Short mmCIF file of N, CA and C in Angstrom, two decimals:
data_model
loop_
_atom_site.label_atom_id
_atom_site.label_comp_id
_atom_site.label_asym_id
_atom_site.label_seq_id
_atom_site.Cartn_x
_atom_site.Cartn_y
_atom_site.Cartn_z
N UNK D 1 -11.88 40.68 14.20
CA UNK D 1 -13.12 41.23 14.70
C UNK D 1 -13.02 41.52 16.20
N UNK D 2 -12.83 40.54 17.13
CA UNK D 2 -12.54 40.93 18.13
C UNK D 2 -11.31 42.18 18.92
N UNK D 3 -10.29 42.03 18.07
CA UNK D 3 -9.55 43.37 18.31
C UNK D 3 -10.45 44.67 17.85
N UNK D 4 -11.24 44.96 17.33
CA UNK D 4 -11.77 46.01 16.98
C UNK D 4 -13.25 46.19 17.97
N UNK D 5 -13.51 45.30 18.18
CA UNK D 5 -15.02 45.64 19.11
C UNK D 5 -14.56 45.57 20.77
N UNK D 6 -12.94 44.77 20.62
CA UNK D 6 -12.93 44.09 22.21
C UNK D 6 -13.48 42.99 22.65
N UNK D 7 -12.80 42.05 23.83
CA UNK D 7 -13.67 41.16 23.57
C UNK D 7 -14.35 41.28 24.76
N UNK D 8 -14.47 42.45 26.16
CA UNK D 8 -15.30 42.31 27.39
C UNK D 8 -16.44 41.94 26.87
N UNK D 9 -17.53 43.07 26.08
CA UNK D 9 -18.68 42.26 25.78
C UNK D 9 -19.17 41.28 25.62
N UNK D 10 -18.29 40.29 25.18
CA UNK D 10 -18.49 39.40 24.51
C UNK D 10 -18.53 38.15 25.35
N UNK D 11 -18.01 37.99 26.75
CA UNK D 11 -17.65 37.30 27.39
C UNK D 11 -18.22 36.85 28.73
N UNK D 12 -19.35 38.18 28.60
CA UNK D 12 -19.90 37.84 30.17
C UNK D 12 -21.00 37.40 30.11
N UNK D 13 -21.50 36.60 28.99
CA UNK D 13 -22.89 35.59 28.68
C UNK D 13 -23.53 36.62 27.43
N UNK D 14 -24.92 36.42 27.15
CA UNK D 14 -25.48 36.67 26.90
C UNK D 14 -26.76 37.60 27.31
N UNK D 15 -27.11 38.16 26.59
CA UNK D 15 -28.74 39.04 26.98
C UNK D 15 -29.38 39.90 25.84
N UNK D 16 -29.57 39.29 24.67
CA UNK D 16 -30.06 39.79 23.82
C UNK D 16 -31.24 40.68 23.69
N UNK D 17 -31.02 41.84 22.85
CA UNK D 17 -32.63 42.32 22.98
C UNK D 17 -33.49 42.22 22.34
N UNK D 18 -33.02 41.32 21.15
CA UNK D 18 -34.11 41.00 19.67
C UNK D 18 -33.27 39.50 18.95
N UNK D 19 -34.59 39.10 18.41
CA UNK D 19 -34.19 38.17 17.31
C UNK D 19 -34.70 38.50 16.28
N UNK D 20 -33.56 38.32 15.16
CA UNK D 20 -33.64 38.26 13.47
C UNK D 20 -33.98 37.29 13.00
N UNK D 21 -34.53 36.92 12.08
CA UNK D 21 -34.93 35.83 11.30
C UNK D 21 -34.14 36.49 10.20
N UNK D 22 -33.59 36.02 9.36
CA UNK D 22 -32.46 36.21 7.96
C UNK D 22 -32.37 35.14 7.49
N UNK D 23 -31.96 35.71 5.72
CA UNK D 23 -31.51 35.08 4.84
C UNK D 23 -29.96 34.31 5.59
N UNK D 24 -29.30 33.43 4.71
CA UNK D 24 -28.28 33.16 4.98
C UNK D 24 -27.17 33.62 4.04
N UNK D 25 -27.62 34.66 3.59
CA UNK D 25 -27.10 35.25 2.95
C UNK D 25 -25.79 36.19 3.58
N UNK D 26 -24.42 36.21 3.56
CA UNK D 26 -23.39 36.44 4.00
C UNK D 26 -23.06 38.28 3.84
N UNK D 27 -23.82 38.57 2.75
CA UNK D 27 -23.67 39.93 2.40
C UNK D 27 -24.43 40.61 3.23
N UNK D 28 -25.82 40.09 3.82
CA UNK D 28 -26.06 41.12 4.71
C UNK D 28 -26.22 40.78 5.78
N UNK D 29 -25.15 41.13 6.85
CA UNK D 29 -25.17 40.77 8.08
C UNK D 29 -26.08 42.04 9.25
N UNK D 30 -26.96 41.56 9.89
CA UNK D 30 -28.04 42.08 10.75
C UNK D 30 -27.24 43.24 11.73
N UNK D 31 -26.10 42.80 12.14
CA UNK D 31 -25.43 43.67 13.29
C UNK D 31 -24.72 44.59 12.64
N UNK D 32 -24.45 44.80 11.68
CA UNK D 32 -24.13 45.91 10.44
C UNK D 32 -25.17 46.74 9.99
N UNK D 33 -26.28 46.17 9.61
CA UNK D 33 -27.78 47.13 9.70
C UNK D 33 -28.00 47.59 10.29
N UNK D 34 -28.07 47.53 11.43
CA UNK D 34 -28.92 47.57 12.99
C UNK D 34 -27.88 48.59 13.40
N UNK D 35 -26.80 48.49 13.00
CA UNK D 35 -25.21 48.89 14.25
C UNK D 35 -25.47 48.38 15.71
N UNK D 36 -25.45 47.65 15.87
CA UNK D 36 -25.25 46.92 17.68
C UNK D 36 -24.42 46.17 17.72
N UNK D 37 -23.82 45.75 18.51
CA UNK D 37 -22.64 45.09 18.37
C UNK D 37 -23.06 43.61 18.54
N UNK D 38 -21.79 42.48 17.82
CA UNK D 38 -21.92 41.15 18.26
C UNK D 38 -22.50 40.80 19.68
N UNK D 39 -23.18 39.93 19.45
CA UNK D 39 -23.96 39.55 20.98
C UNK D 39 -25.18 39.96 21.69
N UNK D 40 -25.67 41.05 20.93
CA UNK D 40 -26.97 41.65 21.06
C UNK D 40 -28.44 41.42 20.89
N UNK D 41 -28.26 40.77 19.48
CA UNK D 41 -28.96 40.08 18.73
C UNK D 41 -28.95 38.03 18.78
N UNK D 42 -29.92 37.32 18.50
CA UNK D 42 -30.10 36.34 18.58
C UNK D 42 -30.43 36.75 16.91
N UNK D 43 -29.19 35.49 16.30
CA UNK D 43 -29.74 35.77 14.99
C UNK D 43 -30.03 34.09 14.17
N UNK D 44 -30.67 34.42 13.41
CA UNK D 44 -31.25 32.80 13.11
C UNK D 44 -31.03 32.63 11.82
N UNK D 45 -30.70 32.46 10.81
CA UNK D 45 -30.29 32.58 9.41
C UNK D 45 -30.49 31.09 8.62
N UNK D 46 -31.53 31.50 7.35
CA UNK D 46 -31.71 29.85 6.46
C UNK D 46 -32.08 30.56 5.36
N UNK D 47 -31.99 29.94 4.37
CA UNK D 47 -32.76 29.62 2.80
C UNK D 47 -33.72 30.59 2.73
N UNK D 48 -33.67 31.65 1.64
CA UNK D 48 -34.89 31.88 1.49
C UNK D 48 -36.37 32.48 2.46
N UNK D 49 -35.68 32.56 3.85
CA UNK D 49 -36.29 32.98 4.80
C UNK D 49 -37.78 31.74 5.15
N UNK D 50 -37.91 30.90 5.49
CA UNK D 50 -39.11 30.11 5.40
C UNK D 50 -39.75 30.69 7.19
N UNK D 51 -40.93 31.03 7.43
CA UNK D 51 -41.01 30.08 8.48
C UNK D 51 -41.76 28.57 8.77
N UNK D 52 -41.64 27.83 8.98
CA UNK D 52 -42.09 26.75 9.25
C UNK D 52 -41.89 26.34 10.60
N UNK D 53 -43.21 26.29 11.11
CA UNK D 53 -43.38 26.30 12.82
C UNK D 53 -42.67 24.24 13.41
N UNK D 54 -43.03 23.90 12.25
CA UNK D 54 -42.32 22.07 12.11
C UNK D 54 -40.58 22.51 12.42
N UNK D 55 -40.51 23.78 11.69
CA UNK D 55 -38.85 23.29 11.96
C UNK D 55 -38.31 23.28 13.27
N UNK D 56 -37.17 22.28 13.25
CA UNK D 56 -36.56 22.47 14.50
C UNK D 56 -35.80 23.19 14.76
N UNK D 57 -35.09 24.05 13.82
CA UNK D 57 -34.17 24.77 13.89
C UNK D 57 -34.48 26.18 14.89
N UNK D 58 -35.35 26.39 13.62
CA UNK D 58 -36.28 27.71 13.95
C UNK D 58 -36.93 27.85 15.37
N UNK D 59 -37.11 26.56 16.10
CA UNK D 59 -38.18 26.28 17.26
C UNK D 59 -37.05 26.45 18.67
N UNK D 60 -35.35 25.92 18.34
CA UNK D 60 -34.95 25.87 18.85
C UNK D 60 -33.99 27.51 19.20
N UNK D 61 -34.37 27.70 18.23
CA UNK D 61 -33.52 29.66 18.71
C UNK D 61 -34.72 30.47 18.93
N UNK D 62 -36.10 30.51 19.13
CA UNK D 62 -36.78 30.67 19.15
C UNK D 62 -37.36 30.70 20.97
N UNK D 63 -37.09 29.48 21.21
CA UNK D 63 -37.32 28.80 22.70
C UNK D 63 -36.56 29.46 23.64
N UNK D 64 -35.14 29.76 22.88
CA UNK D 64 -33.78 29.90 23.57
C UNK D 64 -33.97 31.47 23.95
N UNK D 65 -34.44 32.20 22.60
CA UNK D 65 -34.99 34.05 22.81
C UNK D 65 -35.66 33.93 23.75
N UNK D 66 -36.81 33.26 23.95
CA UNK D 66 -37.39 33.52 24.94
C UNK D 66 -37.15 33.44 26.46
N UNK D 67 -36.45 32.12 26.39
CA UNK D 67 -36.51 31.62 27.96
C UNK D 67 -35.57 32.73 28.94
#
């Protein structure tokens, strides 16, 4: 993967411009939909898609998009 995208992007932090909420489902990956490259996206991936404002998971990539 990285021989094909390069890895400069990839290396000089972060700065996403969106977060996904997704299945964890392996077949459909968000940066393949979208076409943007690795690192763009904040992506969050579980079961069935739940949200549940209790979770920590969810609260913690969530916090992280924002700040």
């Amino acid at each position: 993967l990285a021989a094909s995208i390069g890895t400069d992007g990839l290396t000089g932090g972060q700065d996403p411009m969106a977060v996904v909420l997704t299945c964890a489902d392996s077949r459909v990956p968000p940066e393949m939909l979208t076409g943007v490259l690795p690192g763009a996206m904040i992506v969050h991936r579980n079961s069935a898609n739940p949200v549940i404002p209790a979770d920590p998971n969810l609260r913690t990539v969530l916090q992280y998009a924002v700040e």
